[in-house]
């Protein structure tokens, strides 16, 4: 291992010694860090304080529909929001995709090959012999010999095991086992016994064993006729794998030598797949996913990084090769207004409703700041009222029921004050209803805060210390040592 890392034993020991000195020095600098209780209490109160807010919800979908737009308004919206109405760049491609599946049907093994494979793997197609075995285990050879003498005279195995080894019926039963289930020292002896046969004492690292076979289930093998189809498929796949490896290398060399993908495919009698137009996400012109794209991620990467009229590199896959020729590139383009008029109108309407929701929320906020009651403002602007459960300042939006921006705003408010934020569905106005101080008896959370502060302060001290050392003594770069470390020899 040292040689693999270009290190000698002396160099490794020297590195360890330097590490020990370094760790002791760093420990002396950072090990005495103590967080004052007043500081940890402040952080604890800040981190685990919770707040409850009352919310006015302005949902865009609930806003009244705007008046019918003029065509000029739709045209302006269409241009201003071109990204919503732009068809993506699409490409038409030819694909060279060679896999095991392409070749498996061309490589059929002969009956002789199947029979030979069956002969080699006959154990794989057999159910091994199993035996029910009893065992007594003794720690002394003399005791084992004495027990064996009793058994040879016809004594009951279970009774002898109980008397000599203190083992009951459950303890002596090894169960139905295969030869491979036994230790090497015991396996041959046990599987050489006849039914009801008893072994002589056998020594192992665990002690002295005496074993009895009470039942034998012979091995059973599947006939060739039963596994012939399976073996044929496996041999065909193996043969196809070898053929694929050879053919793939030939195609890669051919293309690397300047041949076009189409020419290489013709030379080796491979059918190219024509696809497209499709976009960089693998969708067709209707925006629906193109089915059965071969190795879609890498295919699309090749297709959209290769210039029009050019061939990509032929790359190797886990089970074959893949190459692309880009026949045609259709640039992204803004769809004509007449073609997407209904979509533009829908988006314009949704946008106007969002604006109305924003305006109502903003007016509601002003009315609340002016002293109006929450209920009155809700009635005036037709907004829903909700209340949150207590949440912390780092609560996820899904838990707090507020967008992250509004959570942050609520923790800057005083009770009774309000703030507003936009949401994907419209807008929200939140009024701080209650501040819930951090629980006084949460020992685990206090420990968590204290440990985090200690780690942070220790890290700061170490940074200051190492920076001071670098300023005083400078940093030297040993170029040759770096080269030696990364040298392959």
Coordinates of C-alpha atoms in Angstrom, one line a residue:
X1 CA 0.0 0.0 0.0
X2 CA 2.8 2.4 0.8
X3 CA 4.5 1.6 -2.5
X4 CA 1.2 2.3 -4.3
X5 CA 1.1 5.7 -2.8
X6 CA 4.8 6.4 -3.6
X7 CA 5.8 6.4 0.1
X8 CA 8.5 4.7 2.0
X9 CA 8.1 3.3 5.6
X10 CA 10.3 6.1 6.9
X11 CA 8.4 8.8 5.0
X12 CA 5.0 7.4 6.3
X13 CA 6.3 7.3 10.0
X14 CA 7.6 10.9 9.5
X15 CA 4.2 12.0 8.2
X16 CA 2.5 10.5 11.2
X17 CA 4.9 12.2 13.7
X18 CA 4.2 15.6 12.0
X19 CA 0.5 14.9 12.1
X20 CA 0.7 14.2 15.9
X21 CA 2.6 17.4 16.5
X22 CA 0.2 19.4 14.3
X23 CA -2.9 17.9 16.1
X24 CA -1.4 18.7 19.5
X25 CA -0.7 22.3 18.5
X26 CA -4.2 22.7 16.9
X27 CA -5.8 21.2 20.0
X28 CA -3.9 23.6 22.2
X29 CA -5.3 26.5 20.2
X30 CA -8.9 25.4 19.8
X31 CA -9.4 22.9 22.6
X32 CA -10.0 25.5 25.3
X33 CA -12.9 27.2 23.5
X34 CA -15.8 27.9 25.9
X35 CA -19.1 29.4 24.9
X36 CA -20.4 31.8 27.5
X37 CA -23.9 30.9 28.7
X38 CA -25.2 34.3 27.9
X39 CA -24.1 33.9 24.3
X40 CA -25.5 30.4 23.9
X41 CA -28.8 31.6 25.5
X42 CA -29.1 34.4 23.0
X43 CA -28.5 32.1 20.0
X44 CA -30.9 29.5 21.5
X45 CA -33.6 32.1 21.9
X46 CA -33.0 33.4 18.4
X47 CA -32.9 29.9 16.8
X48 CA -35.9 28.3 18.5
X49 CA -38.3 31.3 18.8
X50 CA -41.5 30.6 17.0
X51 CA -44.2 32.9 15.6
X52 CA -47.9 32.7 14.6
X53 CA -49.2 34.8 11.8
X54 CA -52.7 35.6 10.5
X55 CA -52.8 35.6 6.7
X56 CA -54.9 37.2 4.0
X57 CA -54.7 35.2 0.8
X58 CA -55.2 36.8 -2.6
X59 CA -55.5 33.9 -5.1
X60 CA -55.1 34.9 -8.7
X61 CA -57.6 32.3 -9.8
X62 CA -60.3 33.9 -7.5
X63 CA -59.9 37.3 -9.0
X64 CA -62.5 38.5 -11.5
X65 CA -61.8 38.0 -15.2
X66 CA -60.5 41.2 -16.9
X67 CA -62.3 42.8 -19.8
X68 CA -61.7 41.3 -23.2
X69 CA -58.3 42.4 -24.4
X70 CA -57.6 44.3 -27.6
X71 CA -55.6 42.6 -30.2
X72 CA -52.9 45.2 -29.8
X73 CA -52.6 44.4 -26.1
X74 CA -52.2 40.7 -27.0
X75 CA -49.6 41.5 -29.6
X76 CA -47.7 43.6 -27.1
X77 CA -47.9 40.8 -24.5
X78 CA -46.9 38.2 -27.1
X79 CA -43.7 40.2 -27.8
X80 CA -42.9 41.1 -24.2
X81 CA -43.2 37.5 -23.1
X82 CA -41.6 35.8 -26.1
X83 CA -40.1 33.0 -24.1
X84 CA -43.6 31.7 -23.3
X85 CA -44.4 31.4 -27.0
X86 CA -41.2 30.3 -28.6
X87 CA -40.8 26.9 -30.1
X88 CA -37.5 25.3 -29.0
X89 CA -34.7 24.4 -31.3
X90 CA -35.3 21.0 -32.9
X91 CA -33.0 18.6 -34.7
X92 CA -33.5 15.7 -37.2
X93 CA -30.8 13.0 -36.7
X94 CA -29.6 9.7 -37.8
X95 CA -28.6 7.3 -35.0
X96 CA -26.1 4.5 -35.0
X97 CA -26.9 2.4 -32.0
X98 CA -25.4 -1.1 -31.7
X99 CA -26.2 -3.3 -28.7
X100 CA -26.2 -6.9 -27.6
X101 CA -29.9 -7.1 -28.7
X102 CA -28.9 -6.4 -32.3
X103 CA -26.5 -9.4 -32.4
X104 CA -28.1 -12.0 -30.1
X105 CA -30.3 -13.3 -32.8
X106 CA -27.4 -13.8 -35.2
X107 CA -25.3 -16.1 -32.9
X108 CA -27.1 -19.4 -32.3
X109 CA -25.1 -22.1 -30.5
X110 CA -24.9 -25.7 -31.8
X111 CA -26.4 -28.6 -29.9
X112 CA -22.8 -29.8 -29.3
X113 CA -21.9 -26.5 -27.7
X114 CA -25.0 -26.6 -25.5
X115 CA -24.3 -30.2 -24.4
X116 CA -20.7 -29.3 -23.5
X117 CA -21.8 -26.2 -21.5
X118 CA -24.3 -28.4 -19.6
X119 CA -21.6 -30.9 -18.8
X120 CA -19.3 -28.2 -17.4
X121 CA -22.1 -26.6 -15.4
X122 CA -24.0 -29.7 -14.3
X123 CA -23.6 -28.9 -10.6
X124 CA -25.3 -25.6 -11.2
X125 CA -28.4 -27.4 -12.5
X126 CA -28.6 -29.8 -9.6
X127 CA -30.2 -29.6 -6.2
X128 CA -27.5 -30.7 -3.8
X129 CA -27.9 -33.6 -1.3
X130 CA -29.2 -32.6 2.1
X131 CA -29.1 -34.4 5.4
X132 CA -30.6 -33.9 8.8
X133 CA -27.8 -34.0 11.3
X134 CA -27.5 -34.3 15.1
X135 CA -24.3 -33.1 16.9
X136 CA -22.9 -33.2 20.4
X137 CA -19.9 -31.0 21.1
X138 CA -17.5 -31.8 24.0
X139 CA -14.5 -29.9 25.2
X140 CA -12.4 -33.0 26.2
X141 CA -11.2 -35.9 24.1
X142 CA -11.6 -38.4 26.9
X143 CA -15.2 -37.4 27.3
X144 CA -15.7 -37.6 23.6
X145 CA -14.2 -41.1 23.4
X146 CA -16.4 -42.3 26.3
X147 CA -19.5 -40.9 24.7
X148 CA -18.6 -42.6 21.4
X149 CA -18.1 -46.0 23.2
X150 CA -21.6 -45.7 24.6
X151 CA -23.1 -44.9 21.2
X152 CA -21.3 -47.8 19.7
X153 CA -23.1 -50.1 22.2
X154 CA -26.5 -48.8 21.1
X155 CA -27.1 -45.9 23.6
X156 CA -29.6 -43.2 22.6
X157 CA -27.8 -40.2 21.0
X158 CA -30.0 -37.6 22.7
X159 CA -29.5 -39.2 26.2
X160 CA -25.7 -39.4 25.8
X161 CA -25.5 -35.8 24.6
X162 CA -27.6 -34.7 27.6
X163 CA -25.4 -36.6 30.1
X164 CA -22.0 -36.0 28.5
X165 CA -22.4 -32.5 27.0
X166 CA -25.4 -31.0 28.8
X167 CA -27.2 -30.5 25.4
X168 CA -30.9 -30.9 25.0
X169 CA -32.9 -32.0 22.0
X170 CA -33.0 -28.5 20.5
X171 CA -29.2 -27.9 21.0
X172 CA -28.1 -31.1 19.2
X173 CA -30.2 -30.5 16.1
X174 CA -28.2 -28.9 13.2
X175 CA -31.3 -29.3 10.9
X176 CA -31.4 -30.1 7.2
X177 CA -28.1 -29.0 5.8
X178 CA -26.0 -29.2 2.7
X179 CA -22.3 -30.2 2.7
X180 CA -21.2 -26.6 2.2
X181 CA -23.0 -25.6 5.4
X182 CA -20.5 -27.6 7.5
X183 CA -16.9 -26.7 8.5
X184 CA -14.3 -28.3 6.3
X185 CA -13.2 -30.6 9.2
X186 CA -16.7 -32.2 9.4
X187 CA -18.2 -32.0 6.0
X188 CA -16.5 -35.1 4.3
X189 CA -17.0 -37.3 7.4
X190 CA -20.7 -36.4 7.8
X191 CA -21.6 -36.8 4.1
X192 CA -19.8 -40.2 4.0
X193 CA -22.1 -41.6 6.7
X194 CA -25.1 -43.8 5.9
X195 CA -28.6 -43.0 7.3
X196 CA -28.5 -43.4 11.1
X197 CA -24.7 -43.6 10.9
X198 CA -22.6 -42.0 13.7
X199 CA -19.2 -40.4 13.3
X200 CA -16.2 -41.1 15.5
X201 CA -15.0 -38.1 17.6
X202 CA -13.7 -35.4 15.3
X203 CA -11.6 -32.5 16.5
X204 CA -12.1 -28.9 15.3
X205 CA -11.2 -25.4 16.7
X206 CA -14.4 -25.5 18.7
X207 CA -13.8 -28.9 20.4
X208 CA -14.7 -32.5 19.8
X209 CA -17.7 -33.3 17.6
X210 CA -19.8 -36.5 17.4
X211 CA -22.4 -36.4 14.6
X212 CA -25.3 -38.6 13.6
X213 CA -27.2 -38.6 10.3
X214 CA -30.9 -39.2 10.7
X215 CA -32.2 -38.5 7.2
X216 CA -30.8 -38.2 3.7
X217 CA -32.4 -36.4 0.7
X218 CA -30.5 -37.4 -2.4
X219 CA -29.3 -34.7 -4.9
X220 CA -31.5 -34.1 -8.0
X221 CA -30.3 -32.8 -11.3
X222 CA -32.3 -31.1 -14.0
X223 CA -32.1 -32.9 -17.3
X224 CA -30.6 -31.1 -20.3
X225 CA -34.0 -30.9 -22.0
X226 CA -35.2 -28.7 -19.1
X227 CA -32.4 -26.2 -19.2
X228 CA -31.5 -26.3 -22.9
X229 CA -33.3 -23.1 -23.8
X230 CA -31.7 -21.2 -20.9
X231 CA -28.2 -22.4 -21.8
X232 CA -28.8 -21.5 -25.5
X233 CA -29.8 -18.0 -24.6
X234 CA -26.8 -17.5 -22.3
X235 CA -24.3 -18.9 -24.9
X236 CA -25.9 -16.6 -27.6
X237 CA -25.5 -13.6 -25.3
X238 CA -21.9 -14.5 -24.6
X239 CA -21.2 -14.9 -28.2
X240 CA -23.0 -11.7 -29.1
X241 CA -20.9 -9.9 -26.5
X242 CA -17.7 -11.0 -28.1
X243 CA -19.0 -10.1 -31.6
X244 CA -20.2 -6.7 -30.3
X245 CA -16.8 -5.9 -28.8
X246 CA -15.0 -6.7 -32.0
X247 CA -17.6 -4.9 -34.3
X248 CA -17.7 -1.9 -32.0
X249 CA -13.9 -1.5 -32.1
X250 CA -14.0 -1.7 -35.9
X251 CA -16.7 1.0 -36.2
X252 CA -15.0 3.3 -33.8
X253 CA -11.7 2.9 -35.7
X254 CA -13.5 3.5 -39.0
X255 CA -15.2 6.8 -37.9
X256 CA -12.0 7.9 -36.2
X257 CA -10.2 7.4 -39.5
X258 CA -12.5 9.9 -41.2
X259 CA -15.5 7.8 -42.4
X260 CA -19.0 9.2 -41.9
X261 CA -21.3 7.3 -39.6
X262 CA -23.5 6.5 -42.5
X263 CA -20.6 5.0 -44.4
X264 CA -19.5 2.9 -41.4
X265 CA -23.0 1.6 -41.0
X266 CA -23.2 0.6 -44.7
X267 CA -19.8 -1.1 -44.5
X268 CA -20.8 -3.3 -41.5
X269 CA -24.5 -3.7 -42.6
X270 CA -26.0 -1.8 -39.7
X271 CA -29.4 -0.1 -40.0
X272 CA -29.4 3.5 -38.9
X273 CA -32.4 4.9 -36.9
X274 CA -33.9 8.2 -38.2
X275 CA -35.4 10.5 -35.5
X276 CA -36.8 14.0 -35.3
X277 CA -37.6 16.7 -35.4
X278 CA -37.1 16.6 -31.6
X279 CA -36.0 19.1 -29.0
X280 CA -33.3 18.9 -26.4
X281 CA -35.7 17.4 -23.9
X282 CA -36.6 14.6 -26.3
X283 CA -40.0 15.9 -27.2
X284 CA -41.6 16.0 -30.7
X285 CA -43.2 19.0 -32.3
X286 CA -46.3 18.5 -30.3
X287 CA -44.4 18.7 -27.1
X288 CA -44.8 14.9 -26.4
X289 CA -41.9 12.7 -25.4
X290 CA -40.5 10.6 -28.3
X291 CA -40.8 7.0 -27.2
X292 CA -38.0 4.5 -27.1
X293 CA -35.1 6.9 -27.5
X294 CA -31.9 4.7 -27.2
X295 CA -29.9 5.9 -24.2
X296 CA -31.8 9.1 -24.2
X297 CA -29.6 11.3 -22.0
X298 CA -26.4 10.7 -24.0
X299 CA -28.2 10.6 -27.3
X300 CA -29.6 14.1 -26.8
X301 CA -26.3 15.4 -25.5
X302 CA -24.6 14.2 -28.7
X303 CA -27.5 15.5 -30.9
X304 CA -27.4 19.0 -29.5
X305 CA -23.6 19.4 -29.3
X306 CA -22.9 18.3 -32.8
X307 CA -23.1 20.9 -35.7
X308 CA -25.6 20.6 -38.5
X309 CA -24.4 18.3 -41.2
X310 CA -21.7 16.8 -38.9
X311 CA -21.2 13.5 -37.2
X312 CA -20.6 13.1 -33.4
X313 CA -17.9 10.9 -32.0
X314 CA -19.0 7.3 -31.6
X315 CA -19.1 6.7 -27.9
X316 CA -19.0 3.4 -26.0
X317 CA -22.0 2.4 -23.8
X318 CA -22.2 -0.3 -21.1
X319 CA -23.8 -2.6 -23.7
X320 CA -22.7 -1.2 -27.1
X321 CA -21.9 2.0 -29.0
X322 CA -23.8 5.2 -30.0
X323 CA -23.2 7.8 -32.6
X324 CA -25.3 10.6 -34.2
X325 CA -25.4 12.5 -37.5
X326 CA -27.2 15.8 -37.3
X327 CA -29.1 16.2 -40.6
X328 CA -31.1 19.4 -39.9
X329 CA -31.2 22.1 -37.2
X330 CA -34.3 24.2 -36.9
X331 CA -33.5 27.2 -34.7
X332 CA -35.8 28.3 -31.9
X333 CA -38.4 30.8 -33.1
X334 CA -41.2 32.9 -31.8
X335 CA -44.5 31.4 -32.9
X336 CA -46.7 33.8 -34.9
X337 CA -49.4 35.4 -32.9
X338 CA -52.2 33.9 -35.0
X339 CA -50.9 30.4 -34.4
X340 CA -50.9 30.8 -30.6
X341 CA -53.6 33.4 -30.1
X342 CA -55.6 31.3 -27.6
X343 CA -52.6 30.5 -25.5
X344 CA -51.5 34.2 -25.5
X345 CA -55.0 35.2 -24.4
X346 CA -55.0 32.6 -21.6
X347 CA -51.6 33.8 -20.4
X348 CA -52.6 37.4 -20.6
X349 CA -55.7 36.7 -18.6
X350 CA -53.8 34.9 -15.9
X351 CA -51.2 37.7 -15.8
X352 CA -54.0 40.3 -15.3
X353 CA -55.5 38.2 -12.5
X354 CA -52.1 38.0 -10.8
X355 CA -51.8 41.8 -11.1
X356 CA -55.2 42.2 -9.6
X357 CA -54.3 39.9 -6.7
X358 CA -51.1 41.9 -6.1
X359 CA -53.0 45.2 -6.2
X360 CA -55.6 43.9 -3.7
X361 CA -53.0 42.5 -1.4
X362 CA -51.0 45.8 -1.5
X363 CA -54.2 47.8 -0.7
X364 CA -55.1 45.4 2.1
X365 CA -51.6 45.9 3.6
X366 CA -52.1 49.7 3.5
X367 CA -55.5 49.5 5.2
X368 CA -54.0 47.2 7.9
X369 CA -51.2 49.7 8.5
X370 CA -53.9 52.4 8.8
X371 CA -55.5 50.5 11.6
X372 CA -58.3 48.6 9.9
X373 CA -59.3 45.3 11.4
X374 CA -58.3 42.0 9.7
X375 CA -61.9 40.9 9.2
X376 CA -63.0 44.2 7.7
X377 CA -60.1 44.2 5.2
X378 CA -60.9 40.6 4.3
X379 CA -64.5 41.6 3.5
X380 CA -63.5 44.7 1.7
X381 CA -61.1 43.0 -0.8
X382 CA -62.6 39.5 -0.9
X383 CA -59.6 37.8 0.6
X384 CA -59.4 34.5 2.5
X385 CA -58.3 34.5 6.1
X386 CA -55.9 31.8 7.4
X387 CA -53.8 31.3 10.5
X388 CA -50.5 29.5 10.7
X389 CA -49.2 27.0 13.3
X390 CA -46.2 28.3 15.3
X391 CA -43.1 28.2 13.0
X392 CA -39.4 29.0 13.4
X393 CA -37.4 31.4 11.2
X394 CA -35.8 28.5 9.3
X395 CA -39.0 26.5 8.8
X396 CA -39.6 25.3 5.2
X397 CA -42.4 27.1 3.3
X398 CA -44.5 23.9 3.2
X399 CA -44.4 23.7 7.0
X400 CA -45.0 27.4 7.7
X401 CA -47.6 27.8 5.0
X402 CA -45.8 31.0 3.9
X403 CA -43.3 31.7 1.1
X404 CA -39.7 32.0 2.4
X405 CA -39.6 35.8 1.8
X406 CA -42.7 36.3 4.0
X407 CA -41.3 34.0 6.7
X408 CA -38.2 36.3 6.9
X409 CA -40.4 39.4 6.9
X410 CA -42.6 38.1 9.8
X411 CA -39.6 37.7 12.0
X412 CA -38.9 41.4 11.5
X413 CA -42.3 42.5 12.6
X414 CA -43.7 43.5 16.0
X415 CA -47.0 42.0 17.1
X416 CA -49.9 43.5 15.1
X417 CA -47.6 44.6 12.2
X418 CA -48.1 43.3 8.7
X419 CA -46.0 42.4 5.6
X420 CA -46.7 41.2 2.1
X421 CA -45.1 38.9 -0.5
X422 CA -46.0 37.4 -3.9
X423 CA -46.6 33.7 -4.3
X424 CA -46.9 31.5 -7.4
X425 CA -50.6 31.5 -6.8
X426 CA -51.0 35.3 -6.2
X427 CA -50.1 37.2 -3.1
X428 CA -50.2 37.0 0.7
X429 CA -50.4 39.5 3.6
X430 CA -49.2 38.3 7.0
X431 CA -49.9 40.0 10.3
X432 CA -47.8 38.9 13.3
X433 CA -50.3 37.5 15.8
X434 CA -48.1 36.0 18.5
X435 CA -44.4 35.5 19.5
X436 CA -43.8 32.1 21.1
X437 CA -40.4 32.2 23.0
X438 CA -38.1 29.2 22.8
X439 CA -38.9 26.5 25.3
X440 CA -37.0 26.9 28.5
X441 CA -36.6 23.2 29.2
X442 CA -35.3 21.9 25.9
X443 CA -31.9 20.6 27.0
X444 CA -31.1 18.8 23.7
X445 CA -31.6 21.9 21.7
X446 CA -29.5 23.9 24.0
X447 CA -26.7 21.4 23.7
X448 CA -27.0 21.5 20.0
X449 CA -26.6 25.3 19.9
X450 CA -23.7 25.2 22.3
X451 CA -21.8 22.6 20.3
X452 CA -22.4 24.4 17.0
X453 CA -21.1 27.7 18.5
X454 CA -18.0 25.9 20.0
X455 CA -17.2 24.3 16.6
X456 CA -17.6 27.7 14.9
X457 CA -15.5 29.6 17.4
X458 CA -12.8 26.8 17.3
X459 CA -12.7 27.0 13.5
X460 CA -12.4 30.8 13.6
X461 CA -9.4 30.5 16.1
X462 CA -7.7 27.9 13.9
X463 CA -8.1 30.1 10.8
X464 CA -6.7 33.1 12.6
X465 CA -3.8 31.0 13.9
X466 CA -2.9 29.4 10.6
X467 CA -3.1 32.8 8.8
X468 CA -0.8 34.3 11.4
X469 CA 1.7 31.5 10.9
X470 CA 1.6 32.0 7.1
X471 CA 2.1 35.7 7.5
X472 CA 5.1 35.2 9.8
X473 CA 6.9 32.3 8.2
X474 CA 5.5 32.3 4.6
X475 CA 4.4 29.2 2.6
X476 CA 6.8 27.2 0.6
X477 CA 5.8 25.0 -2.3
X478 CA 8.0 21.9 -2.8
X479 CA 7.4 21.3 -6.5
X480 CA 9.5 18.1 -6.7
X481 CA 7.7 16.5 -3.7
X482 CA 4.4 17.2 -5.4
X483 CA 5.6 15.7 -8.7
X484 CA 7.0 12.6 -6.8
X485 CA 3.6 12.1 -5.0
X486 CA 1.7 12.1 -8.3
X487 CA 4.3 10.2 -10.3
X488 CA 2.8 7.0 -11.7
X489 CA 6.1 5.1 -11.1

